[in-house]
Short mmCIF file of C-alpha atoms and ligand atoms in Angstrom, two decimals:
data_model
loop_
_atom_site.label_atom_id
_atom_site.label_comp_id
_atom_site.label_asym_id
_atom_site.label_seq_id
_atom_site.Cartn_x
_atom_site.Cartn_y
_atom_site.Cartn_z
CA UNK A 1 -10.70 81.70 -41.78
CA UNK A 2 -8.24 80.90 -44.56
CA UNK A 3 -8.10 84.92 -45.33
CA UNK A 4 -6.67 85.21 -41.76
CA UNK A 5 -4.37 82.74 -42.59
CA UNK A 6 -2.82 83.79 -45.52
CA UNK A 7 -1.96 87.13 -43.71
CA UNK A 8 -0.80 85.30 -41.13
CA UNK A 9 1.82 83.13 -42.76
CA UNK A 10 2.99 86.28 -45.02
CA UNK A 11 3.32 88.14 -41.98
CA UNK A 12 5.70 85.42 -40.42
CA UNK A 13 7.81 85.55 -43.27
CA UNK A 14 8.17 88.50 -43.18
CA UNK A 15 8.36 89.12 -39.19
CA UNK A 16 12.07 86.74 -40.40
CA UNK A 17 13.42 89.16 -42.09
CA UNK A 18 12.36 92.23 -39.98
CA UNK A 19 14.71 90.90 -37.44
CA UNK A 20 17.55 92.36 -39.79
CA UNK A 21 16.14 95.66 -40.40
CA UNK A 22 14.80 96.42 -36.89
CA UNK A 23 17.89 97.48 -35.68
CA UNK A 24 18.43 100.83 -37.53
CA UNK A 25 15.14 102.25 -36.28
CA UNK A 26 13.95 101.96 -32.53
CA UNK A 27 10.69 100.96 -32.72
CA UNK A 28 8.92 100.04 -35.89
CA UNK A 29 7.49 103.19 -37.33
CA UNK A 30 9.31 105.64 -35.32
CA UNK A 31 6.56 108.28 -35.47
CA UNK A 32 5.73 110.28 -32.17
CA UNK A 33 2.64 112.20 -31.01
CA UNK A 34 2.97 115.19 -33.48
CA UNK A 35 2.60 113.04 -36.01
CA UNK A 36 -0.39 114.07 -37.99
CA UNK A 37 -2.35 112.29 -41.06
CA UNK A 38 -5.48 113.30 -43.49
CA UNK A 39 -7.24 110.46 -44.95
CA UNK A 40 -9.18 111.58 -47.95
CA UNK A 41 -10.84 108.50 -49.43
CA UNK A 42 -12.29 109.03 -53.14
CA UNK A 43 -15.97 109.25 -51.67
CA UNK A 44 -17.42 109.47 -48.20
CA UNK A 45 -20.14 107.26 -47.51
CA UNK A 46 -18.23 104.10 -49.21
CA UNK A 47 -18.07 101.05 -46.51
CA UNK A 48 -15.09 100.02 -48.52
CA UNK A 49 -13.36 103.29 -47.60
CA UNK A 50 -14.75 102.93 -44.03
CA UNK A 51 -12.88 99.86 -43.48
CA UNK A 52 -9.89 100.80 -44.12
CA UNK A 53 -10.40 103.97 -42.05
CA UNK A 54 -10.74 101.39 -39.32
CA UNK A 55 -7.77 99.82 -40.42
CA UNK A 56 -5.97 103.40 -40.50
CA UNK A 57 -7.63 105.03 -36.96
CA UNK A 58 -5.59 101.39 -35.64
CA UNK A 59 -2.45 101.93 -37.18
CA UNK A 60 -2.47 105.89 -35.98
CA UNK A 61 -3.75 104.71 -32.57
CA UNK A 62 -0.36 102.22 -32.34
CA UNK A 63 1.86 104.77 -33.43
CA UNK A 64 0.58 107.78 -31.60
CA UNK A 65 -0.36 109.41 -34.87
CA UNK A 66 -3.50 111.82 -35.01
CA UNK A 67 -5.61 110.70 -38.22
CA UNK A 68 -8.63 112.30 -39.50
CA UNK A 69 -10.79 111.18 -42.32
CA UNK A 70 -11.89 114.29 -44.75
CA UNK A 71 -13.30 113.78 -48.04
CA UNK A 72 -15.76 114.87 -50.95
CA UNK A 73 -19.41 113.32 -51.21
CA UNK A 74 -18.94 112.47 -54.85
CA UNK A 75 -16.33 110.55 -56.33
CA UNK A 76 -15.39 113.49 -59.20
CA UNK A 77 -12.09 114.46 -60.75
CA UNK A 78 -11.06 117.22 -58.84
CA UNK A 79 -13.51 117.14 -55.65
CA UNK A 80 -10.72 116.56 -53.33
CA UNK A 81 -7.98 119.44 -54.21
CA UNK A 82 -9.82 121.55 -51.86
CA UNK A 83 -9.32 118.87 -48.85
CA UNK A 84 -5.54 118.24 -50.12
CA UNK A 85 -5.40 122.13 -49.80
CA UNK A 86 -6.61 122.18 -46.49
CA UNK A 87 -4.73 119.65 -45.58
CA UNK A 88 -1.22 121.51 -46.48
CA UNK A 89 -2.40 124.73 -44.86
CA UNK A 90 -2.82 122.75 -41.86
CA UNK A 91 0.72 121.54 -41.66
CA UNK A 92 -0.61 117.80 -41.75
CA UNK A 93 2.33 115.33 -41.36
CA UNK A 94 0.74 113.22 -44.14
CA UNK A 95 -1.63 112.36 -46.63
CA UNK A 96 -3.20 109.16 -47.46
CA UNK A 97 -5.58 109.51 -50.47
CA UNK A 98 -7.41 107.22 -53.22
CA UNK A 99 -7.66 109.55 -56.59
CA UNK A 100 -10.58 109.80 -58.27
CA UNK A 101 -8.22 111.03 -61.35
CA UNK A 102 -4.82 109.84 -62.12
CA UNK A 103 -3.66 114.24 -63.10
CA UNK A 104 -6.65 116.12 -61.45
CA UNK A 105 -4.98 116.68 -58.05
CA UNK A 106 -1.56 116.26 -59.02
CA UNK A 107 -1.11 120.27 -58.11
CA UNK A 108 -2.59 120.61 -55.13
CA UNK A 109 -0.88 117.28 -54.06
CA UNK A 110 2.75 119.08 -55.71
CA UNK A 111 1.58 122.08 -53.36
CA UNK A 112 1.02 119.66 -50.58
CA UNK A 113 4.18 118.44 -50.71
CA UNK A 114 6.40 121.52 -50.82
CA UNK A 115 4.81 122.29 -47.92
CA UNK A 116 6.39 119.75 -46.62
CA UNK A 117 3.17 117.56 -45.98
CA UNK A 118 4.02 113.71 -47.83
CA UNK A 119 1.77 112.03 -49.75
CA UNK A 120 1.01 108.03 -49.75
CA UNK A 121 -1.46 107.34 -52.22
CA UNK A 122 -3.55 103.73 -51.73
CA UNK A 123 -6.29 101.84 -53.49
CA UNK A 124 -5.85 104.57 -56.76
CA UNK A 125 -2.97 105.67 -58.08
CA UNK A 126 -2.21 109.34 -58.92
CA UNK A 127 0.91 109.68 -61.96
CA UNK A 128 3.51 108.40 -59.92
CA UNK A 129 5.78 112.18 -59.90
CA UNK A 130 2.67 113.68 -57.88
CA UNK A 131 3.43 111.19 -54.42
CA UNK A 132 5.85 109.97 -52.17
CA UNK A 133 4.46 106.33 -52.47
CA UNK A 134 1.57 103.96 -53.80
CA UNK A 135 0.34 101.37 -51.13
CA UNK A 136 -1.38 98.70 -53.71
CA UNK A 137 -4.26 96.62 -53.20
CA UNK A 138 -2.89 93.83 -55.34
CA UNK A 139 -0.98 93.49 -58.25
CA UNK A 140 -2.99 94.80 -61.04
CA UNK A 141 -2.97 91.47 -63.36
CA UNK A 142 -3.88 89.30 -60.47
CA UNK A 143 -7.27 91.42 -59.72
CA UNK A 144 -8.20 91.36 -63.55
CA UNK A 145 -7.11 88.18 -63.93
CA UNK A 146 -9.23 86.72 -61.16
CA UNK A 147 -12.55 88.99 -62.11
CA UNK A 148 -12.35 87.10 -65.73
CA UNK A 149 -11.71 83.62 -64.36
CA UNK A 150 -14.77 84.32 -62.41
CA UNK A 151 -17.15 85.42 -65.01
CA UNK A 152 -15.74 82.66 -67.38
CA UNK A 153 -16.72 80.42 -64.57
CA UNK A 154 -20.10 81.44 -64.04
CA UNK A 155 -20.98 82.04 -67.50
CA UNK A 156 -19.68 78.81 -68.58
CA UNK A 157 -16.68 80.61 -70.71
CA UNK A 158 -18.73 82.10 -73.39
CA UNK A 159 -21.55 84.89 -74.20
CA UNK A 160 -21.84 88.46 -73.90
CA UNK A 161 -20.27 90.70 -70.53
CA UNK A 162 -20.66 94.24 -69.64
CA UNK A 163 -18.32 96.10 -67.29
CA UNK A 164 -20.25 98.61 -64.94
CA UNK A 165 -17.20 100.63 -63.49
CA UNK A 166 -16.77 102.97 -61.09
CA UNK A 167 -15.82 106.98 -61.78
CA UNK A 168 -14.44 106.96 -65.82
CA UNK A 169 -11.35 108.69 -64.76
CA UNK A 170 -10.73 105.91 -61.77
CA UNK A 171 -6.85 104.99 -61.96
CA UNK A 172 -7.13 101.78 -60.67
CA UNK A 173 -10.66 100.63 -62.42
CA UNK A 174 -8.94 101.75 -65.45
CA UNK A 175 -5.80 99.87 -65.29
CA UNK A 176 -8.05 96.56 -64.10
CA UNK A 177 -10.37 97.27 -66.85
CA UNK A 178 -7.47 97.25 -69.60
CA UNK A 179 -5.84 94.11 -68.30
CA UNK A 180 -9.45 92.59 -69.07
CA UNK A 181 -9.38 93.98 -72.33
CA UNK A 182 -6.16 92.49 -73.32
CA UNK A 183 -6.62 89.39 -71.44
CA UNK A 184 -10.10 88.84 -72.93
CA UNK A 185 -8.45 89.39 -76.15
CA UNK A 186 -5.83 87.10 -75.94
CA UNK A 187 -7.39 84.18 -73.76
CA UNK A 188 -11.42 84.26 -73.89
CA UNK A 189 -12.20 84.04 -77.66
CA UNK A 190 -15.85 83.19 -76.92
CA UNK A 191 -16.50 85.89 -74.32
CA UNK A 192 -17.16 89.48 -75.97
CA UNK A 193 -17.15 92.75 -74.13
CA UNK A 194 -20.45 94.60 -75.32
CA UNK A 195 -19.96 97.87 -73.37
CA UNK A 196 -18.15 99.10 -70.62
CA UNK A 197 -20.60 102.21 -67.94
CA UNK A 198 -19.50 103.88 -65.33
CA UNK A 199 -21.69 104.05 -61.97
CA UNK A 200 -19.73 106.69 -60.34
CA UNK A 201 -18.82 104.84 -57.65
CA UNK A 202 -22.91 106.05 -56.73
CA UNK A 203 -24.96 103.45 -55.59
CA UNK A 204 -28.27 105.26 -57.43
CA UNK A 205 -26.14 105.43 -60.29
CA UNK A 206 -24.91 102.02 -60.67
CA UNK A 207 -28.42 100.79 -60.07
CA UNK A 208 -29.64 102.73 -62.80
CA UNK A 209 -26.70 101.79 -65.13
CA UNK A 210 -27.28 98.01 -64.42
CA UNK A 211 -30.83 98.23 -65.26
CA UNK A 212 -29.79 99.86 -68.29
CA UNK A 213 -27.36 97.68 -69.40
CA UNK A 214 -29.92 94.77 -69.10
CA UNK A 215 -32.31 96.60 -71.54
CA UNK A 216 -30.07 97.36 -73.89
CA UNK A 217 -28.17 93.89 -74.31
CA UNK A 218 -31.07 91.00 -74.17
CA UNK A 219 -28.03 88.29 -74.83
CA UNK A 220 -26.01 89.85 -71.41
CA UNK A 221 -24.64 86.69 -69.39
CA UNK A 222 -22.57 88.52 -67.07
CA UNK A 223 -21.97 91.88 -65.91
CA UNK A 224 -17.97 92.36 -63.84
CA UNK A 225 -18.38 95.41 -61.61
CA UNK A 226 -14.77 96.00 -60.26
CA UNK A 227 -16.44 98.24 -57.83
CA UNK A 228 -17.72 97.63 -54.42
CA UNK A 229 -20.27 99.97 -54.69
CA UNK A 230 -21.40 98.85 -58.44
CA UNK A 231 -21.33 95.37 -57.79
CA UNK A 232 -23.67 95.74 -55.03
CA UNK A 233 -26.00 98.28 -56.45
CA UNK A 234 -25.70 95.56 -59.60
CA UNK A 235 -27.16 92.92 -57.13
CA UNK A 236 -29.13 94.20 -55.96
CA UNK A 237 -30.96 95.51 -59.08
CA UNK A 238 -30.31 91.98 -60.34
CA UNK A 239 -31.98 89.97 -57.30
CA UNK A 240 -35.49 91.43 -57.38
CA UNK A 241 -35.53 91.04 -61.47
CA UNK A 242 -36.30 88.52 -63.68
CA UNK A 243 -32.72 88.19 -64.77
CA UNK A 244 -31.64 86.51 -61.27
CA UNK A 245 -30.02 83.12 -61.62
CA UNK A 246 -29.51 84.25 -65.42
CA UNK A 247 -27.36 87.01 -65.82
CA UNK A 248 -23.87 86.33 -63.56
CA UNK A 249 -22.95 88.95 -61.24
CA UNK A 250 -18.99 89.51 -60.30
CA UNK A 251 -16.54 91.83 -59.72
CA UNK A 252 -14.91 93.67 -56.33
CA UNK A 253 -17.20 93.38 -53.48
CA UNK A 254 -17.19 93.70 -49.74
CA UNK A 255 -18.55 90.41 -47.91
CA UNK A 256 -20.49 92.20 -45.76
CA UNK A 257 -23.02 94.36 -48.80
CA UNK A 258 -22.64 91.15 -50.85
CA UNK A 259 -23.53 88.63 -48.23
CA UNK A 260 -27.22 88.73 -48.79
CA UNK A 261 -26.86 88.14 -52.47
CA UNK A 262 -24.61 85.17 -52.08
CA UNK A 263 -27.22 83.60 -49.70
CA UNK A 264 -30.15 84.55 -52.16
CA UNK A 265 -28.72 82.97 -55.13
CA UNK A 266 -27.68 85.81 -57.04
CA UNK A 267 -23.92 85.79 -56.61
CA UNK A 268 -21.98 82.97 -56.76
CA UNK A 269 -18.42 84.50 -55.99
CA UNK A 270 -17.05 87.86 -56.24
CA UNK A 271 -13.30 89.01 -55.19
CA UNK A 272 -11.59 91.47 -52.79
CA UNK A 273 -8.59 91.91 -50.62
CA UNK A 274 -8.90 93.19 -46.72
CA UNK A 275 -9.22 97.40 -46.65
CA UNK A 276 -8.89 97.09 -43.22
CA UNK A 277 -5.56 96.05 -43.68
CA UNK A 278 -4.88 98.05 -46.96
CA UNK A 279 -6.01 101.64 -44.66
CA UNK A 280 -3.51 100.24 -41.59
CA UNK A 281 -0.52 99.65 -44.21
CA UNK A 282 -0.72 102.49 -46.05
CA UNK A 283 -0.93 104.82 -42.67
CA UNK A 284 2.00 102.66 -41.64
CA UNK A 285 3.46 103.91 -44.27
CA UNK A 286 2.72 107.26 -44.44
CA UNK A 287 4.14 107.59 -40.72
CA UNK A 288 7.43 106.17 -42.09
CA UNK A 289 7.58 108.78 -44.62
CA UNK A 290 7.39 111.58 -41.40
CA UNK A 291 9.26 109.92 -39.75
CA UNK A 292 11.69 109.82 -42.48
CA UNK A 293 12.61 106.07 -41.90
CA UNK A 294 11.90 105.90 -45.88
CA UNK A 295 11.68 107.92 -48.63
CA UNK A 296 9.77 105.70 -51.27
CA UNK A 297 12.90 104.79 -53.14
CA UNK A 298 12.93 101.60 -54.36
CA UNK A 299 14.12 98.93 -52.20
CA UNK A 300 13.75 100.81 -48.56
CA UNK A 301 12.05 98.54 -45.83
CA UNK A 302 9.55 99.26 -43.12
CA UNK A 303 8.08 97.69 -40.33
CA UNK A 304 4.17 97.74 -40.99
CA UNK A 305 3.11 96.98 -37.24
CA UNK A 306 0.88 93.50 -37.25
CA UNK A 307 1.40 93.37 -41.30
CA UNK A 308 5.59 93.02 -40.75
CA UNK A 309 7.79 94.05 -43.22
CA UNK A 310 7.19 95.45 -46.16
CA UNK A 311 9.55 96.65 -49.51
CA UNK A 312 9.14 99.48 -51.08
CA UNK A 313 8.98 98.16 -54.97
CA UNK A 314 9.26 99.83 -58.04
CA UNK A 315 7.65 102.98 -59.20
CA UNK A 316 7.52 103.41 -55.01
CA UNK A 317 5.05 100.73 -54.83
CA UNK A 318 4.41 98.88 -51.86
CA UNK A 319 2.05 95.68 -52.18
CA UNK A 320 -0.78 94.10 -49.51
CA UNK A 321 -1.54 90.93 -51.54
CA UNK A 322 -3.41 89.17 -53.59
CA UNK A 323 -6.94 89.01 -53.79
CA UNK A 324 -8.86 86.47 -52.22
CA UNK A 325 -12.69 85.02 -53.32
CA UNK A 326 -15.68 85.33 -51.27
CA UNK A 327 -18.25 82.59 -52.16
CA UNK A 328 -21.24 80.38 -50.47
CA UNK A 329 -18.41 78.50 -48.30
CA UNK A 330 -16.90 81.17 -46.79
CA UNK A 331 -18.80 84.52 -46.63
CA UNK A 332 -20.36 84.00 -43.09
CA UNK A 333 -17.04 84.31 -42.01
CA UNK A 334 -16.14 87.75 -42.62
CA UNK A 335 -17.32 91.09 -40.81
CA UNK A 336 -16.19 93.97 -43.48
C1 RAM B 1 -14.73 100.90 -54.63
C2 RAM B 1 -13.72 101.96 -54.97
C3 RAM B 1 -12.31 101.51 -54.67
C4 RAM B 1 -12.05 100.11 -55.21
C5 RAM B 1 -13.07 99.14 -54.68
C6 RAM B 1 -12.88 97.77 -55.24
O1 RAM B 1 -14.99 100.90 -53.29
O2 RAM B 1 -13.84 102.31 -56.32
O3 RAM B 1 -11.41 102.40 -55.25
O4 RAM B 1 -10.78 99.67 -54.89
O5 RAM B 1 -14.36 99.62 -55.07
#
């Protein structure tokens, strides 16, 4: 598995220069059995969000940590100030949370955090004054980047796209979807952008969008969902219709919803990065924070358990990776 591989040689490289930094804290993390985290993903119900819950029950289960998933049923601006507020009234160590709106929770999360509670966001960004850190997928040009190189690909670089999104106020679909923009702009002269819907991060929705989107652009070549929940609803909308094998489908995807549409013929690749391992780090991180082995000031290093070390960059960014493309060759391989 060349994914495994890739994490594998970072994570030597980095277990090098953990030998250094090891020494000021005892053990890795430092966090003890009071330590307590909330996991509010921006949707229940989302197996993106339940893999890296699996990757964040392993990194509390390492560390001793207590973590608890809570979280709203729809991916909406402000659906998950009343878990944040919960979640400071409970005392809760920590809070690891993907917003659904880069402003929307920023008070309850300012509430949180007097009340002594820190906040790690991952996956979507709040306005960076509203949390301790950001755990990042991937750097931002790199996932836009590789969404257009695979459209261009499969659409033989020119003809109409549409982007079916996920919630309109998503931080991190937004920032993707601008990169496009300008990138499309500048690089892709023969590629045009006809419209740009948002599925909610709903599956019913997305369906519904990607049907529309057909009907209302007969020249579509390609539709880029940087969703896992619209690319697959996109699919799968796409594999039963006469527009399989003609209109591309690409985007964010998790191997396991989009395996049966690379095998059918519908996708050809697609893109992601391991939530697993994006859930683990940013726990990781958030038990750092308690334990007060950083503060999410540039340049501070932590020992991310099976991930090594890790830098806290600017804008108190911390990094996974880069993404990494699921096709025909390799899909069977992963279980996420
Ligand atoms: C969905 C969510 C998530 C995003 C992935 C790619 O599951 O919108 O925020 O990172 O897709």
């Amino acid at each position: 598995m060349k994914f495994t591989s890739v994490l594998a040689a970072g994570t030597a490289a980095v277990l090098v220069l953990g030998l250094t930094a090891c020494s000021s804290s005892e053990e890795g993390g430092g966090a003890t059995d009071d330590v307590s985290i909330t996991v509010l993903p921006k949707n229940l119900g989302n197996p993106y969000f339940e893999a890296s819950m699996t990757g964040a029950q392993e990194a509390g289960d390492e560390l001793g940590a207590a973590v608890e998933e809570v979280g709203p049923d729809a991916a909406s601006p402000d659906a998950q100030v009343p878990f944040i507020n919960t979640a400071a009234q409970q005392g809760r160590g920590a809070l690891v949370v993907s917003a659904n709106d880069p402003t929307a929770i920023g008070d309850a999360l300012e509430e949180a955090r007097s009340a002594g509670t820190k906040v790690v966001t991952f996956d979507s960004d709040t306005e960076p004054q509203f949390r301790d850190l950001f755990v990042n997928q991937a750097s931002p040009e790199g996932i836009a980047d590789k969404q257009l190189e695979l459209v261009a690909d499969q659409i033989g670089g020119e003809g109409e796209i549409a982007i079916l999104s996920a919630s309109a106020n998503a931080t991190n679909q937004n920032a993707w979807i601008a990169l496009m923009e300008e990138k499309l702009a500048s690089d892709y002269p023969d590629i045009e952008l006809v419209e740009t819907v948002y599925g909610d991060d709903d599956d019913q929705t997305s369906f519904d969008k990607t049907a529309a989107l057909l009907q209302s652009h007969p020249d579509l070549k390609g539709i880029v969902s940087p969703t896992t929940v619209g690319i697959a609803a996109a699919a799968r909308y796409v594999s039963t219709s006469e527009y399989k094998g003609e209109v591309a489908v690409t985007g964010l995807g998790t191997p396991n919803q989009m395996r049966e549409y690379v095998e059918d013929g519908t996708v050809e690749a697609f893109a992601l990065w391991n939530p697993t391992d994006l859930g683990y780090l940013a726990t990781q991180a958030a038990a750092a924070l308690v334990a007060g082995d950083i503060t999410g000031e540039e340049g501070e290093t932590f020992t991310a358990g099976r991930l090594g070390e890790f830098t806290v960059g600017t804008g108190g960014e911390v990094l996974l990776g880069e993404p990494f493309v699921f096709d025909e060759s390799n899909i069977a391989d992963f279980d996420f």
